[in-house]
PDB file of C-alpha atoms in Angstrom:
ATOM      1  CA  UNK A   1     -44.822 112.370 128.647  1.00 44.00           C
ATOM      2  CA  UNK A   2     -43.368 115.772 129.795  1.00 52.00           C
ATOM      3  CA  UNK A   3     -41.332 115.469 132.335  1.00 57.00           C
ATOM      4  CA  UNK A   4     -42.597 118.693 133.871  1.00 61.00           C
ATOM      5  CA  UNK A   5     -46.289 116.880 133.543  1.00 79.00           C
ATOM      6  CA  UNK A   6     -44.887 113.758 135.005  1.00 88.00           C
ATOM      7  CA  UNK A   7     -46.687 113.555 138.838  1.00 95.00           C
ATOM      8  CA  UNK A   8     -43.419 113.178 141.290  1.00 97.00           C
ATOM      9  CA  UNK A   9     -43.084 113.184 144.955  1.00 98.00           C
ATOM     10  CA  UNK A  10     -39.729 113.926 146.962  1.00 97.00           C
ATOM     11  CA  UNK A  11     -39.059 112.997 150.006  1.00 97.00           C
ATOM     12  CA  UNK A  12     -35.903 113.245 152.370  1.00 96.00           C
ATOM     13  CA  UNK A  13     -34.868 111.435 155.747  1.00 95.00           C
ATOM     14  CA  UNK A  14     -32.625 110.926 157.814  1.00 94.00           C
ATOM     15  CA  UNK A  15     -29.938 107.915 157.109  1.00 93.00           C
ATOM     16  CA  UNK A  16     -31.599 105.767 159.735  1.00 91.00           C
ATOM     17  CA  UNK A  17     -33.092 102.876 160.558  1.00 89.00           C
ATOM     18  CA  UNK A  18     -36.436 103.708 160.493  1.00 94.00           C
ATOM     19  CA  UNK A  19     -36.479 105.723 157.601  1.00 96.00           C
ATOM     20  CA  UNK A  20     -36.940 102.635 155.662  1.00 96.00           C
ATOM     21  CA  UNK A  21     -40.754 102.219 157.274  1.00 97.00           C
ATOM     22  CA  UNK A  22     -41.241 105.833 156.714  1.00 97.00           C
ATOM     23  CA  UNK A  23     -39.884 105.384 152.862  1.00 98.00           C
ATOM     24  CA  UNK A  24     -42.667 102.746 152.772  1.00 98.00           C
ATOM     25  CA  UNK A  25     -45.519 104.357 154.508  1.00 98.00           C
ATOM     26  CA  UNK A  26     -45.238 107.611 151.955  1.00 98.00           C
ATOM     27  CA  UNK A  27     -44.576 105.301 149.296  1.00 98.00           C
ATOM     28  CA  UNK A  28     -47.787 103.720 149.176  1.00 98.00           C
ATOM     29  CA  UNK A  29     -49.812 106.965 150.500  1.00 98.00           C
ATOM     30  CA  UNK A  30     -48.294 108.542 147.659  1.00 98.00           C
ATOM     31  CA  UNK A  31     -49.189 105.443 144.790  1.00 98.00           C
ATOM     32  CA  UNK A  32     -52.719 105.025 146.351  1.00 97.00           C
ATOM     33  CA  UNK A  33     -52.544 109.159 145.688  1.00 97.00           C
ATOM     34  CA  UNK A  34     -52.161 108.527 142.408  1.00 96.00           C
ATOM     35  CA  UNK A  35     -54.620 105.793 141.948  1.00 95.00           C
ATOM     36  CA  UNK A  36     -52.775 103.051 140.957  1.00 96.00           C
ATOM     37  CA  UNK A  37     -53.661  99.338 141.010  1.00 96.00           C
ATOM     38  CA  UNK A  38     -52.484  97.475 144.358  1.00 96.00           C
ATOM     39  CA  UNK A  39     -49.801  94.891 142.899  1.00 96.00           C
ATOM     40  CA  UNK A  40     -47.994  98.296 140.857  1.00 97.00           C
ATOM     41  CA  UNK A  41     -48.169  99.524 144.685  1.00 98.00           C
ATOM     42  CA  UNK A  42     -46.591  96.490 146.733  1.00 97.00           C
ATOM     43  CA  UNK A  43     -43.987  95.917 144.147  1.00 97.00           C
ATOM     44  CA  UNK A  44     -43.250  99.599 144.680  1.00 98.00           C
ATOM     45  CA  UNK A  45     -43.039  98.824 148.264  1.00 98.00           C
ATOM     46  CA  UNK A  46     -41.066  96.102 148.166  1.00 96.00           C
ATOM     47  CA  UNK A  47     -38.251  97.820 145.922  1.00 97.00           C
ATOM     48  CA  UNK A  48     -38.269 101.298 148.020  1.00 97.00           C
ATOM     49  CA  UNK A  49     -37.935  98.977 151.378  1.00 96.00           C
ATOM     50  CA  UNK A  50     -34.903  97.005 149.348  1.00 94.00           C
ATOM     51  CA  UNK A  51     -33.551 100.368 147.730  1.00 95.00           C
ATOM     52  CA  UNK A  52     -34.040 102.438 151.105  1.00 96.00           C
ATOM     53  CA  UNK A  53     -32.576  99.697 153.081  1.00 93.00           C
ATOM     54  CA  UNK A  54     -28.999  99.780 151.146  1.00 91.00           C
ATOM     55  CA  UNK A  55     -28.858 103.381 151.735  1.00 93.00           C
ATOM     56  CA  UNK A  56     -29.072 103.738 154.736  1.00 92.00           C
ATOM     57  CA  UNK A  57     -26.582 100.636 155.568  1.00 88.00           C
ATOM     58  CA  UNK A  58     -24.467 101.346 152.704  1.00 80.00           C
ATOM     59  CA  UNK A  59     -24.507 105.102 151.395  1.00 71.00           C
ATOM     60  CA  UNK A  60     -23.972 107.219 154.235  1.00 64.00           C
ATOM     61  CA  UNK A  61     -20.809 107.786 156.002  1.00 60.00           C
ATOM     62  CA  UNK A  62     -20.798 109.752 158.924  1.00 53.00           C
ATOM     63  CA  UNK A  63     -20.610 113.555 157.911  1.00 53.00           C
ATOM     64  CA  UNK A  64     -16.924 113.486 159.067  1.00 52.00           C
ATOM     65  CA  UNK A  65     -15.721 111.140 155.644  1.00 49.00           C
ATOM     66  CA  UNK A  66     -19.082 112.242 153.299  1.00 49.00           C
ATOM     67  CA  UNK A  67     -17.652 113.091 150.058  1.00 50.00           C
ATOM     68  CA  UNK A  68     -17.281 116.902 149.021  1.00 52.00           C
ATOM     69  CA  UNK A  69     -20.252 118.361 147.123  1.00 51.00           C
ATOM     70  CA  UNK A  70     -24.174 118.943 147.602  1.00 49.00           C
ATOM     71  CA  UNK A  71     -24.878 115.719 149.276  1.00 61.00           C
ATOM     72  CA  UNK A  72     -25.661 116.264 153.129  1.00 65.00           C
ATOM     73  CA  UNK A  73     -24.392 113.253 154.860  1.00 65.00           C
ATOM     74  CA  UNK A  74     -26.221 111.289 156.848  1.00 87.00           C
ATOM     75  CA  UNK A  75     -29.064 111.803 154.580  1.00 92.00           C
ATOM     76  CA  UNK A  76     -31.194 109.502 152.117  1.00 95.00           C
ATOM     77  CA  UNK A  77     -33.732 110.814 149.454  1.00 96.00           C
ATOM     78  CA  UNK A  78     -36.205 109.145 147.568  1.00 98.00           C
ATOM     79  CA  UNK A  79     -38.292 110.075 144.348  1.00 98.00           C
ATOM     80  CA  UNK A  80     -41.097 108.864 143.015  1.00 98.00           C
ATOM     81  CA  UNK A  81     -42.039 109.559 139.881  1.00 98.00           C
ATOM     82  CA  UNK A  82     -44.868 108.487 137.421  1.00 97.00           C
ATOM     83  CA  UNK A  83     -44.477 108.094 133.905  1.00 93.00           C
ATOM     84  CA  UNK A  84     -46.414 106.827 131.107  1.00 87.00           C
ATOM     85  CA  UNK A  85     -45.682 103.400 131.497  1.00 93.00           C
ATOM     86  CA  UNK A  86     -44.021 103.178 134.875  1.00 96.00           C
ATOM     87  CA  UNK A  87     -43.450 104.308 138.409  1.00 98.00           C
ATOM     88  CA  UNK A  88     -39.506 105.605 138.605  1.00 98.00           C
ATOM     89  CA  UNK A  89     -37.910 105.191 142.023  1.00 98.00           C
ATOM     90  CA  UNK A  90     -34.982 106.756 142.487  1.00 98.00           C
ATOM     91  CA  UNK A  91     -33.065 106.844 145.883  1.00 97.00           C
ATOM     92  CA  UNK A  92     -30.105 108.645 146.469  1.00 95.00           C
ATOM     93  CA  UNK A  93     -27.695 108.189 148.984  1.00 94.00           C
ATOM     94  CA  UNK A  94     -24.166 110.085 149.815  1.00 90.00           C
ATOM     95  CA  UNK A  95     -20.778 107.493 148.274  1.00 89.00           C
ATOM     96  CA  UNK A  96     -20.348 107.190 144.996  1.00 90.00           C
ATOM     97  CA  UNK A  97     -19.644 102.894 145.677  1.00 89.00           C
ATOM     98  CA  UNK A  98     -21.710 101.463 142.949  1.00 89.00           C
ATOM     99  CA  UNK A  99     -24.206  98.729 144.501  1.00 87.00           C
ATOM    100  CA  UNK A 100     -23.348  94.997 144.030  1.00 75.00           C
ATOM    101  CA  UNK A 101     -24.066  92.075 144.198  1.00 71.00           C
ATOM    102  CA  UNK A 102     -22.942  89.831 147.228  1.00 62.00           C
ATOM    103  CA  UNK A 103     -22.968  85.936 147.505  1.00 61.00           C
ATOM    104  CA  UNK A 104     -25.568  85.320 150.051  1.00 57.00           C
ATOM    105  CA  UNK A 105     -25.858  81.672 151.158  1.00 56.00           C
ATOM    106  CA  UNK A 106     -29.070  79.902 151.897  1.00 57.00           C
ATOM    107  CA  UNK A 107     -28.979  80.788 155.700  1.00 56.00           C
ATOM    108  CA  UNK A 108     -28.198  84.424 154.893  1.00 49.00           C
ATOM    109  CA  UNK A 109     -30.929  86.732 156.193  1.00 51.00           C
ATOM    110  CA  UNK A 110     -29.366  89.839 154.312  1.00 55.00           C
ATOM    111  CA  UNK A 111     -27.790  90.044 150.726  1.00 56.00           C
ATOM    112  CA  UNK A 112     -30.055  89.778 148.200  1.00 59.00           C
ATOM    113  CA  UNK A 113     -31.418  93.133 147.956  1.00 74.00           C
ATOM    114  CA  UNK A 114     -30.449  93.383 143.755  1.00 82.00           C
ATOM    115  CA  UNK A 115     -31.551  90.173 143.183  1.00 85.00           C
ATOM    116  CA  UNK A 116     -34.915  91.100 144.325  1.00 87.00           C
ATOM    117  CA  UNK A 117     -34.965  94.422 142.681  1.00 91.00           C
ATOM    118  CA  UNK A 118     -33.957  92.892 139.228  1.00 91.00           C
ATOM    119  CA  UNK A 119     -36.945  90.249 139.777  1.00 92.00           C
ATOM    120  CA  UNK A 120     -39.613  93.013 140.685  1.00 93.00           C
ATOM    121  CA  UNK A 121     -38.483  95.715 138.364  1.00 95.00           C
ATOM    122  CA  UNK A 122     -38.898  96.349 134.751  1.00 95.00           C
ATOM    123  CA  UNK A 123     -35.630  97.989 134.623  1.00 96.00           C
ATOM    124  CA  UNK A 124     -32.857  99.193 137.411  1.00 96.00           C
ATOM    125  CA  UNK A 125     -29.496 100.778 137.430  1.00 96.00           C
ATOM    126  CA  UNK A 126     -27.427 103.875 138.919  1.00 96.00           C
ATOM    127  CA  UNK A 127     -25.884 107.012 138.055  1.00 96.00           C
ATOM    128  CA  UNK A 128     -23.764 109.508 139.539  1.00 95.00           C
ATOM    129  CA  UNK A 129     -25.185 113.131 139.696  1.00 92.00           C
ATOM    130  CA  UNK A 130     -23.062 116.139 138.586  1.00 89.00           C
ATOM    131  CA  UNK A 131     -21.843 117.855 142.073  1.00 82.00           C
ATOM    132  CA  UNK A 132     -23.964 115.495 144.324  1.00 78.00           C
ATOM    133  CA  UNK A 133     -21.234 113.158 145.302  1.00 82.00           C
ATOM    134  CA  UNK A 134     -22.783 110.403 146.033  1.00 91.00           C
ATOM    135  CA  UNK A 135     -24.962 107.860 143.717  1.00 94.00           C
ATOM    136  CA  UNK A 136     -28.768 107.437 142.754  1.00 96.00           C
ATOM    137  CA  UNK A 137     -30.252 103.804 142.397  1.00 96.00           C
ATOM    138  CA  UNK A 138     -33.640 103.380 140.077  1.00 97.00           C
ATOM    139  CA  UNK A 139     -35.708 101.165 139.351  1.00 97.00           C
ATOM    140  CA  UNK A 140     -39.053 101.091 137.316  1.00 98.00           C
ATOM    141  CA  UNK A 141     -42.187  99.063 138.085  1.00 97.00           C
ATOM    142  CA  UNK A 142     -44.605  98.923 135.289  1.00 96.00           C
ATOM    143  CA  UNK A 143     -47.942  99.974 135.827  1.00 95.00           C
ATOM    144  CA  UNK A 144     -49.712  97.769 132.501  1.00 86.00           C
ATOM    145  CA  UNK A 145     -51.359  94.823 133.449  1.00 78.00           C
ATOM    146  CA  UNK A 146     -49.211  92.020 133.109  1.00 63.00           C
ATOM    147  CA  UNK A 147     -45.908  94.253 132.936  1.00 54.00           C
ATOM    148  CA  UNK A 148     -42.808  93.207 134.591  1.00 50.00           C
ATOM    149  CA  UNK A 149     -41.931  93.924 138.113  1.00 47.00           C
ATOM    150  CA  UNK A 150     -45.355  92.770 139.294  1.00 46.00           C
TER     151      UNK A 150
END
């Protein structure tokens, strides 16, 4: 599909707390928008709340140590995007430190954000935009019955 074709909603918020709920809320207004079935839509849910969540605890400095370039600190963005097969989230946040992975023991209540987004997406990763300064985490949730990330 053309990616000019390709339905896609942006959204922007502030690097707080509750932009996670409000990630979520237009997340699934957005996904029922676009008429698609309600497991593609939780999943989707699920991995902007994860995604969303790191920003905002991990990706945005105060605007006083933001990197230089186009990236407003203290800001998160979000994009959804529908493809052919899948529903692209991307979230962007502003420092370039890649995600990882941290050791989370069974009492943990935190940690285990990319373990759940590699068991509900199809795909995930991260890239570092040209003059942004900051990173982009993506994942993809199939929308075919019986695809992964559902």
């Amino acid at each position: 599909m053309n990616q000019a074709h390709q339905p896609t909603s942006d959204l922007t918020l502030a690097a707080t707390p509750n932009a996670v709920s409000w990630a979520r809320r237009h997340t699934v207004d957005v996904l029922h928008r676009w008429q698609l079935r309600s497991e593609v839509v939780e999943t989707a849910r699920l991995l902007v709340s994860e995604l969303t969540t790191n920003a905002v605890r991990h990706g945005c400095p105060a605007p006083e140590v933001a990197p230089a370039g186009s990236c407003m600190a203290g800001t998160i963005s979000l994009v959804l995007r529908l493809t052919g097969s899948c529903v692209l989230i991307l979230v962007s946040d502003c420092t370039p430190r890649p995600p990882s992975r941290r050791v989370a023991d069974s009492n943990a209540i935190c940690g285990r954000g990319l373990l759940l987004t590699e068991a509900m997406s199809s795909r995930w990763g991260y890239y570092h935009p040209p003059r942004h300064g900051g990173k982009v985490v993506w994942a993809e949730v199939s929308i075919q019955p019986g695809g992964l990330g559902e």
